[in-house]
Amino acid sequence: MAVKIINKNLASRDFVTRFLPREREILRELHHPHIIQFHRMFDYQDSVFVIMELAEKGDMLDYIRQHRNLPEEQVRRYFHQLVTAVQYLHEMQIAHRDLKCENILLTQDDNVKLTDFGFSRRCVDPTTGRRVLSETYCGSAAYAAPEVLQGTPYNPKMYDVWSLGCILFIMITGTMPFDDSNVKKMIQVQLQRRIKIPSGVTCTTRCEELIRHILEPDVTRRATVNQVLHHSWLQDVD
């Protein structure tokens, strides 16, 4: 088991009163081989304790820092597992909204486990069944889609897809797709589709094609999670 401890005095009031109860509710519903298994959440004094499945090998960001860019076959396997987890969420009308390498864990048997649902939310109104756009800025700027950075109401599922593209780029290259030190400039780079695979990095044409389809600034042309899962590059996964 692993235990995440949240100090309510250090967390924002909005997180404690709004996001944490939502996370607790959503975690109870999730059962997927590539989503960390939630066991129990309870309050004790000024802290919240979240008891969950242990992922022995730590998070994907640390793994990439240790190994740099990963072999494409290994990336394909990890990414396929991650996309199946996100597809499962989207089919349940749940968006994660904070997909990043730090929130992808690896087990002892080298499988992916998605974690940290603090910013997750439902994508439809439970009373009307209508799709609900998000307006809250969530997640990390480095993984954020241009529509989120620009502060416009956004489709949270398509935000998840953009973040998947950033994760795939990082796993393949060992580098970030965009420099988030200047967000205003980064938005322009995103909108101009200036995505460059670093020299010396081996990346097949199909993989690069998938990255570009995911990191598409026009939401109407961006791949959905189902299109990602059925892309030809992911059909060869073992």
PDB file of C-alpha atoms in Angstrom:
ATOM      1  CA  MET A   1       0.000   0.000   0.000  1.00  0.00           C
ATOM      2  CA  ALA A   2       0.937   3.636  -0.459  1.00  0.00           C
ATOM      3  CA  VAL A   3      -0.447   6.543   1.552  1.00  0.00           C
ATOM      4  CA  LYS A   4      -0.813  10.097   0.250  1.00  0.00           C
ATOM      5  CA  ILE A   5      -1.126  12.627   3.080  1.00  0.00           C
ATOM      6  CA  ILE A   6      -2.758  15.993   2.412  1.00  0.00           C
ATOM      7  CA  ASN A   7      -2.390  18.715   5.047  1.00  0.00           C
ATOM      8  CA  LYS A   8      -5.653  20.662   4.932  1.00  0.00           C
ATOM      9  CA  ASN A   9      -3.999  23.710   6.504  1.00  0.00           C
ATOM     10  CA  LEU A  10      -1.506  23.949   3.646  1.00  0.00           C
ATOM     11  CA  ALA A  11      -3.992  23.219   0.855  1.00  0.00           C
ATOM     12  CA  SER A  12      -6.221  25.927  -0.581  1.00  0.00           C
ATOM     13  CA  ARG A  13      -9.761  26.227   0.731  1.00  0.00           C
ATOM     14  CA  ASP A  14     -11.053  25.601  -2.798  1.00  0.00           C
ATOM     15  CA  PHE A  15      -9.086  22.333  -2.975  1.00  0.00           C
ATOM     16  CA  VAL A  16     -10.336  21.101   0.415  1.00  0.00           C
ATOM     17  CA  THR A  17     -14.000  22.039  -0.078  1.00  0.00           C
ATOM     18  CA  ARG A  18     -14.406  21.454  -3.819  1.00  0.00           C
ATOM     19  CA  PHE A  19     -11.725  19.326  -5.474  1.00  0.00           C
ATOM     20  CA  LEU A  20     -10.987  16.835  -2.675  1.00  0.00           C
ATOM     21  CA  PRO A  21     -14.629  15.693  -2.194  1.00  0.00           C
ATOM     22  CA  ARG A  22     -14.929  15.346  -5.980  1.00  0.00           C
ATOM     23  CA  GLU A  23     -11.753  13.232  -6.083  1.00  0.00           C
ATOM     24  CA  ARG A  24     -13.037  11.011  -3.293  1.00  0.00           C
ATOM     25  CA  GLU A  25     -16.336  10.436  -5.115  1.00  0.00           C
ATOM     26  CA  ILE A  26     -14.691   9.664  -8.464  1.00  0.00           C
ATOM     27  CA  LEU A  27     -11.982   7.381  -7.056  1.00  0.00           C
ATOM     28  CA  ARG A  28     -14.622   5.061  -5.605  1.00  0.00           C
ATOM     29  CA  GLU A  29     -15.970   4.384  -9.110  1.00  0.00           C
ATOM     30  CA  LEU A  30     -12.704   3.607 -10.901  1.00  0.00           C
ATOM     31  CA  HIS A  31     -11.607   0.039 -11.553  1.00  0.00           C
ATOM     32  CA  HIS A  32      -9.112  -0.325 -14.386  1.00  0.00           C
ATOM     33  CA  PRO A  33      -5.806  -2.250 -14.668  1.00  0.00           C
ATOM     34  CA  HIS A  34      -3.915   0.944 -15.534  1.00  0.00           C
ATOM     35  CA  ILE A  35      -5.455   3.255 -12.946  1.00  0.00           C
ATOM     36  CA  ILE A  36      -4.042   3.139  -9.418  1.00  0.00           C
ATOM     37  CA  GLN A  37      -6.410   1.214  -7.173  1.00  0.00           C
ATOM     38  CA  PHE A  38      -7.993   3.353  -4.470  1.00  0.00           C
ATOM     39  CA  HIS A  39      -8.690   1.646  -1.135  1.00  0.00           C
ATOM     40  CA  ARG A  40      -9.738   4.224   1.410  1.00  0.00           C
ATOM     41  CA  MET A  41      -9.689   7.926   2.238  1.00  0.00           C
ATOM     42  CA  PHE A  42     -10.168   9.286   5.756  1.00  0.00           C
ATOM     43  CA  ASP A  43      -9.660  12.454   7.786  1.00  0.00           C
ATOM     44  CA  TYR A  44      -7.560  12.554  10.939  1.00  0.00           C
ATOM     45  CA  GLN A  45      -6.988  15.837  12.719  1.00  0.00           C
ATOM     46  CA  ASP A  46      -5.711  18.334  10.106  1.00  0.00           C
ATOM     47  CA  SER A  47      -4.831  15.790   7.403  1.00  0.00           C
ATOM     48  CA  VAL A  48      -6.518  13.635   4.805  1.00  0.00           C
ATOM     49  CA  PHE A  49      -5.038  10.168   4.252  1.00  0.00           C
ATOM     50  CA  VAL A  50      -5.524   8.473   0.885  1.00  0.00           C
ATOM     51  CA  ILE A  51      -4.653   4.763   0.922  1.00  0.00           C
ATOM     52  CA  MET A  52      -3.978   3.240  -2.468  1.00  0.00           C
ATOM     53  CA  GLU A  53      -2.096   0.603  -4.410  1.00  0.00           C
ATOM     54  CA  LEU A  54       1.707   0.857  -4.308  1.00  0.00           C
ATOM     55  CA  ALA A  55       3.634   1.435  -7.559  1.00  0.00           C
ATOM     56  CA  GLU A  56       7.131   0.336  -6.638  1.00  0.00           C
ATOM     57  CA  LYS A  57       9.131   1.937  -9.464  1.00  0.00           C
ATOM     58  CA  GLY A  58       8.005   5.517  -8.902  1.00  0.00           C
ATOM     59  CA  ASP A  59       6.781   8.002 -11.475  1.00  0.00           C
ATOM     60  CA  MET A  60       7.412   8.313 -15.196  1.00  0.00           C
ATOM     61  CA  LEU A  61       9.247  11.633 -14.942  1.00  0.00           C
ATOM     62  CA  ASP A  62      11.931  10.198 -12.656  1.00  0.00           C
ATOM     63  CA  TYR A  63      12.171   7.120 -14.873  1.00  0.00           C
ATOM     64  CA  ILE A  64      12.751   9.271 -17.966  1.00  0.00           C
ATOM     65  CA  ARG A  65      15.336  11.383 -16.122  1.00  0.00           C
ATOM     66  CA  GLN A  66      17.239   8.199 -15.336  1.00  0.00           C
ATOM     67  CA  HIS A  67      16.982   6.660 -18.824  1.00  0.00           C
ATOM     68  CA  ARG A  68      16.590   9.757 -21.062  1.00  0.00           C
ATOM     69  CA  ASN A  69      14.584   9.076 -24.233  1.00  0.00           C
ATOM     70  CA  LEU A  70      13.162   5.569 -24.168  1.00  0.00           C
ATOM     71  CA  PRO A  71      13.177   2.954 -26.964  1.00  0.00           C
ATOM     72  CA  GLU A  72      10.134   3.397 -29.185  1.00  0.00           C
ATOM     73  CA  GLU A  73       8.809  -0.110 -28.510  1.00  0.00           C
ATOM     74  CA  GLN A  74       8.886   0.563 -24.768  1.00  0.00           C
ATOM     75  CA  VAL A  75       7.171   3.920 -25.259  1.00  0.00           C
ATOM     76  CA  ARG A  76       4.498   2.296 -27.422  1.00  0.00           C
ATOM     77  CA  ARG A  77       3.677  -0.191 -24.660  1.00  0.00           C
ATOM     78  CA  TYR A  78       3.548   2.422 -21.898  1.00  0.00           C
ATOM     79  CA  PHE A  79       1.546   4.848 -24.015  1.00  0.00           C
ATOM     80  CA  HIS A  80      -0.968   2.200 -25.075  1.00  0.00           C
ATOM     81  CA  GLN A  81      -1.634   1.350 -21.428  1.00  0.00           C
ATOM     82  CA  LEU A  82      -2.024   5.030 -20.550  1.00  0.00           C
ATOM     83  CA  VAL A  83      -4.420   5.709 -23.441  1.00  0.00           C
ATOM     84  CA  THR A  84      -6.629   2.730 -22.461  1.00  0.00           C
ATOM     85  CA  ALA A  85      -6.902   4.246 -18.970  1.00  0.00           C
ATOM     86  CA  VAL A  86      -7.883   7.663 -20.356  1.00  0.00           C
ATOM     87  CA  GLN A  87     -10.346   6.070 -22.775  1.00  0.00           C
ATOM     88  CA  TYR A  88     -11.955   4.281 -19.814  1.00  0.00           C
ATOM     89  CA  LEU A  89     -12.310   7.607 -17.981  1.00  0.00           C
ATOM     90  CA  HIS A  90     -13.793   9.340 -21.011  1.00  0.00           C
ATOM     91  CA  GLU A  91     -16.297   6.530 -21.538  1.00  0.00           C
ATOM     92  CA  MET A  92     -17.378   7.113 -17.927  1.00  0.00           C
ATOM     93  CA  GLN A  93     -17.701  10.843 -18.777  1.00  0.00           C
ATOM     94  CA  ILE A  94     -14.781  11.741 -16.494  1.00  0.00           C
ATOM     95  CA  ALA A  95     -11.839  13.946 -17.482  1.00  0.00           C
ATOM     96  CA  HIS A  96      -8.545  13.805 -15.575  1.00  0.00           C
ATOM     97  CA  ARG A  97      -7.361  17.384 -16.364  1.00  0.00           C
ATOM     98  CA  ASP A  98      -3.877  16.894 -14.898  1.00  0.00           C
ATOM     99  CA  LEU A  99      -2.209  14.308 -17.106  1.00  0.00           C
ATOM    100  CA  LYS A 100       1.568  14.603 -16.807  1.00  0.00           C
ATOM    101  CA  CYS A 101       4.578  12.331 -16.353  1.00  0.00           C
ATOM    102  CA  GLU A 102       4.549  12.900 -12.578  1.00  0.00           C
ATOM    103  CA  ASN A 103       1.044  11.396 -12.411  1.00  0.00           C
ATOM    104  CA  ILE A 104       1.989   8.211 -14.254  1.00  0.00           C
ATOM    105  CA  LEU A 105       3.384   5.525 -11.960  1.00  0.00           C
ATOM    106  CA  LEU A 106       5.219   2.304 -12.803  1.00  0.00           C
ATOM    107  CA  THR A 107       4.729  -0.979 -10.981  1.00  0.00           C
ATOM    108  CA  GLN A 108       7.338  -3.610 -10.216  1.00  0.00           C
ATOM    109  CA  ASP A 109       6.224  -5.600 -13.270  1.00  0.00           C
ATOM    110  CA  ASP A 110       6.686  -2.497 -15.468  1.00  0.00           C
ATOM    111  CA  ASN A 111       3.084  -1.520 -16.034  1.00  0.00           C
ATOM    112  CA  VAL A 112       1.603   1.977 -16.093  1.00  0.00           C
ATOM    113  CA  LYS A 113      -0.774   3.208 -13.390  1.00  0.00           C
ATOM    114  CA  LEU A 114      -2.495   6.590 -13.737  1.00  0.00           C
ATOM    115  CA  THR A 115      -2.902   8.475 -10.454  1.00  0.00           C
ATOM    116  CA  ASP A 116      -3.790  11.836  -8.832  1.00  0.00           C
ATOM    117  CA  PHE A 117      -7.408  12.689  -9.606  1.00  0.00           C
ATOM    118  CA  GLY A 118      -7.453  15.951  -7.666  1.00  0.00           C
ATOM    119  CA  PHE A 119      -8.522  17.965 -10.741  1.00  0.00           C
ATOM    120  CA  SER A 120     -10.756  15.328 -12.318  1.00  0.00           C
ATOM    121  CA  ARG A 121     -14.374  16.180 -13.033  1.00  0.00           C
ATOM    122  CA  ARG A 122     -17.474  14.863 -14.782  1.00  0.00           C
ATOM    123  CA  CYS A 123     -18.006  15.952 -18.375  1.00  0.00           C
ATOM    124  CA  VAL A 124     -21.807  15.922 -18.425  1.00  0.00           C
ATOM    125  CA  ASP A 125     -24.495  17.483 -16.269  1.00  0.00           C
ATOM    126  CA  PRO A 126     -25.997  14.593 -14.227  1.00  0.00           C
ATOM    127  CA  THR A 127     -29.500  16.057 -14.430  1.00  0.00           C
ATOM    128  CA  THR A 128     -29.646  16.986 -18.129  1.00  0.00           C
ATOM    129  CA  GLY A 129     -27.015  14.667 -19.621  1.00  0.00           C
ATOM    130  CA  ARG A 130     -25.601  17.595 -21.579  1.00  0.00           C
ATOM    131  CA  ARG A 131     -21.879  18.110 -22.099  1.00  0.00           C
ATOM    132  CA  VAL A 132     -20.351  20.635 -19.699  1.00  0.00           C
ATOM    133  CA  LEU A 133     -17.371  22.764 -20.686  1.00  0.00           C
ATOM    134  CA  SER A 134     -14.679  23.534 -18.108  1.00  0.00           C
ATOM    135  CA  GLU A 135     -13.584  27.017 -17.169  1.00  0.00           C
ATOM    136  CA  THR A 136     -11.144  26.287 -14.340  1.00  0.00           C
ATOM    137  CA  TYR A 137      -7.435  26.381 -15.155  1.00  0.00           C
ATOM    138  CA  CYS A 138      -6.076  23.010 -14.031  1.00  0.00           C
ATOM    139  CA  GLY A 139      -2.829  21.114 -14.326  1.00  0.00           C
ATOM    140  CA  SER A 140       0.662  22.244 -15.345  1.00  0.00           C
ATOM    141  CA  ALA A 141       1.368  24.881 -17.994  1.00  0.00           C
ATOM    142  CA  ALA A 142       3.885  22.611 -19.751  1.00  0.00           C
ATOM    143  CA  TYR A 143       1.108  20.079 -20.473  1.00  0.00           C
ATOM    144  CA  ALA A 144      -1.723  22.579 -21.009  1.00  0.00           C
ATOM    145  CA  ALA A 145      -3.557  22.964 -24.321  1.00  0.00           C
ATOM    146  CA  PRO A 146      -3.662  26.433 -25.908  1.00  0.00           C
ATOM    147  CA  GLU A 147      -7.391  26.840 -25.284  1.00  0.00           C
ATOM    148  CA  VAL A 148      -6.778  26.270 -21.563  1.00  0.00           C
ATOM    149  CA  LEU A 149      -3.861  28.720 -21.434  1.00  0.00           C
ATOM    150  CA  GLN A 150      -5.954  31.317 -23.255  1.00  0.00           C
ATOM    151  CA  GLY A 151      -8.645  31.124 -20.577  1.00  0.00           C
ATOM    152  CA  THR A 152     -11.540  30.154 -22.832  1.00  0.00           C
ATOM    153  CA  PRO A 153     -14.171  27.534 -21.838  1.00  0.00           C
ATOM    154  CA  TYR A 154     -12.776  24.194 -22.983  1.00  0.00           C
ATOM    155  CA  ASN A 155     -13.702  20.577 -23.597  1.00  0.00           C
ATOM    156  CA  PRO A 156     -11.904  18.752 -20.725  1.00  0.00           C
ATOM    157  CA  LYS A 157     -11.615  15.507 -22.702  1.00  0.00           C
ATOM    158  CA  MET A 158      -9.733  17.277 -25.493  1.00  0.00           C
ATOM    159  CA  TYR A 159      -7.495  18.878 -22.884  1.00  0.00           C
ATOM    160  CA  ASP A 160      -6.641  15.341 -21.709  1.00  0.00           C
ATOM    161  CA  VAL A 161      -5.763  14.370 -25.280  1.00  0.00           C
ATOM    162  CA  TRP A 162      -3.392  17.334 -25.684  1.00  0.00           C
ATOM    163  CA  SER A 163      -1.641  16.359 -22.448  1.00  0.00           C
ATOM    164  CA  LEU A 164      -1.269  12.805 -23.790  1.00  0.00           C
ATOM    165  CA  GLY A 165       0.592  14.285 -26.769  1.00  0.00           C
ATOM    166  CA  CYS A 166       2.992  16.115 -24.467  1.00  0.00           C
ATOM    167  CA  ILE A 167       3.605  12.904 -22.511  1.00  0.00           C
ATOM    168  CA  LEU A 168       4.271  10.917 -25.701  1.00  0.00           C
ATOM    169  CA  PHE A 169       6.714  13.580 -26.931  1.00  0.00           C
ATOM    170  CA  ILE A 170       8.578  13.526 -23.599  1.00  0.00           C
ATOM    171  CA  MET A 171       8.810   9.727 -23.510  1.00  0.00           C
ATOM    172  CA  ILE A 172      10.146   9.623 -27.084  1.00  0.00           C
ATOM    173  CA  THR A 173      12.594  12.541 -26.868  1.00  0.00           C
ATOM    174  CA  GLY A 174      13.425  12.970 -23.185  1.00  0.00           C
ATOM    175  CA  THR A 175      12.586  16.683 -23.596  1.00  0.00           C
ATOM    176  CA  MET A 176       9.532  18.929 -23.280  1.00  0.00           C
ATOM    177  CA  PRO A 177       7.642  19.803 -26.477  1.00  0.00           C
ATOM    178  CA  PHE A 178       7.211  23.451 -25.409  1.00  0.00           C
ATOM    179  CA  ASP A 179       9.138  25.902 -23.231  1.00  0.00           C
ATOM    180  CA  ASP A 180       6.745  27.070 -20.521  1.00  0.00           C
ATOM    181  CA  SER A 181       9.064  29.750 -19.087  1.00  0.00           C
ATOM    182  CA  ASN A 182       7.184  32.288 -21.223  1.00  0.00           C
ATOM    183  CA  VAL A 183       3.556  31.178 -21.500  1.00  0.00           C
ATOM    184  CA  LYS A 184       2.547  33.926 -23.928  1.00  0.00           C
ATOM    185  CA  LYS A 185       5.307  32.887 -26.341  1.00  0.00           C
ATOM    186  CA  MET A 186       4.510  29.207 -25.796  1.00  0.00           C
ATOM    187  CA  ILE A 187       0.901  29.741 -26.902  1.00  0.00           C
ATOM    188  CA  GLN A 188       2.134  31.261 -30.168  1.00  0.00           C
ATOM    189  CA  VAL A 189       4.447  28.278 -30.746  1.00  0.00           C
ATOM    190  CA  GLN A 190       1.542  25.909 -30.089  1.00  0.00           C
ATOM    191  CA  LEU A 191      -0.825  27.754 -32.424  1.00  0.00           C
ATOM    192  CA  GLN A 192       1.822  27.776 -35.172  1.00  0.00           C
ATOM    193  CA  ARG A 193       2.280  23.989 -34.802  1.00  0.00           C
ATOM    194  CA  ARG A 194       6.028  24.367 -34.286  1.00  0.00           C
ATOM    195  CA  ILE A 195       6.804  20.884 -33.022  1.00  0.00           C
ATOM    196  CA  LYS A 196      10.323  19.659 -33.626  1.00  0.00           C
ATOM    197  CA  ILE A 197      11.784  16.257 -32.812  1.00  0.00           C
ATOM    198  CA  PRO A 198      15.352  16.912 -31.547  1.00  0.00           C
ATOM    199  CA  SER A 199      18.188  15.794 -33.787  1.00  0.00           C
ATOM    200  CA  GLY A 200      19.660  12.477 -32.743  1.00  0.00           C
ATOM    201  CA  VAL A 201      16.300  11.124 -31.530  1.00  0.00           C
ATOM    202  CA  THR A 202      14.985   8.095 -33.376  1.00  0.00           C
ATOM    203  CA  CYS A 203      11.279   8.483 -34.077  1.00  0.00           C
ATOM    204  CA  THR A 204       9.342   6.694 -36.797  1.00  0.00           C
ATOM    205  CA  THR A 205       7.156   8.640 -39.204  1.00  0.00           C
ATOM    206  CA  ARG A 206       3.981   7.078 -37.803  1.00  0.00           C
ATOM    207  CA  CYS A 207       4.902   8.073 -34.255  1.00  0.00           C
ATOM    208  CA  GLU A 208       5.650  11.671 -35.256  1.00  0.00           C
ATOM    209  CA  GLU A 209       2.399  11.763 -37.229  1.00  0.00           C
ATOM    210  CA  LEU A 210       0.479  10.711 -34.111  1.00  0.00           C
ATOM    211  CA  ILE A 211       2.219  13.348 -31.980  1.00  0.00           C
ATOM    212  CA  ARG A 212       1.258  16.060 -34.472  1.00  0.00           C
ATOM    213  CA  HIS A 213      -2.336  14.842 -34.684  1.00  0.00           C
ATOM    214  CA  ILE A 214      -2.625  15.012 -30.895  1.00  0.00           C
ATOM    215  CA  LEU A 215      -0.824  18.364 -30.491  1.00  0.00           C
ATOM    216  CA  GLU A 216      -3.221  20.023 -32.916  1.00  0.00           C
ATOM    217  CA  PRO A 217      -4.274  23.478 -31.634  1.00  0.00           C
ATOM    218  CA  ASP A 218      -7.594  23.345 -33.525  1.00  0.00           C
ATOM    219  CA  VAL A 219      -9.801  21.279 -31.206  1.00  0.00           C
ATOM    220  CA  THR A 220     -12.072  20.255 -34.089  1.00  0.00           C
ATOM    221  CA  ARG A 221      -9.073  18.649 -35.836  1.00  0.00           C
ATOM    222  CA  ARG A 222      -7.346  17.220 -32.780  1.00  0.00           C
ATOM    223  CA  ALA A 223      -7.494  13.450 -32.348  1.00  0.00           C
ATOM    224  CA  THR A 224      -9.982  12.053 -29.852  1.00  0.00           C
ATOM    225  CA  VAL A 225      -8.803   9.429 -27.398  1.00  0.00           C
ATOM    226  CA  ASN A 226     -10.472   6.718 -29.523  1.00  0.00           C
ATOM    227  CA  GLN A 227      -8.648   7.928 -32.641  1.00  0.00           C
ATOM    228  CA  VAL A 228      -5.379   7.870 -30.700  1.00  0.00           C
ATOM    229  CA  LEU A 229      -5.992   4.317 -29.528  1.00  0.00           C
ATOM    230  CA  HIS A 230      -6.771   3.151 -33.065  1.00  0.00           C
ATOM    231  CA  HIS A 231      -3.869   4.945 -34.737  1.00  0.00           C
ATOM    232  CA  SER A 232      -1.680   2.627 -36.798  1.00  0.00           C
ATOM    233  CA  TRP A 233       1.372   3.293 -34.581  1.00  0.00           C
ATOM    234  CA  LEU A 234      -0.420   1.703 -31.614  1.00  0.00           C
ATOM    235  CA  GLN A 235      -1.649  -1.343 -33.521  1.00  0.00           C
ATOM    236  CA  ASP A 236       1.748  -3.064 -33.284  1.00  0.00           C
ATOM    237  CA  VAL A 237       1.874  -2.978 -29.474  1.00  0.00           C
ATOM    238  CA  ASP A 238       2.709  -6.258 -27.768  1.00  0.00           C
TER     239      ASP A 238
END
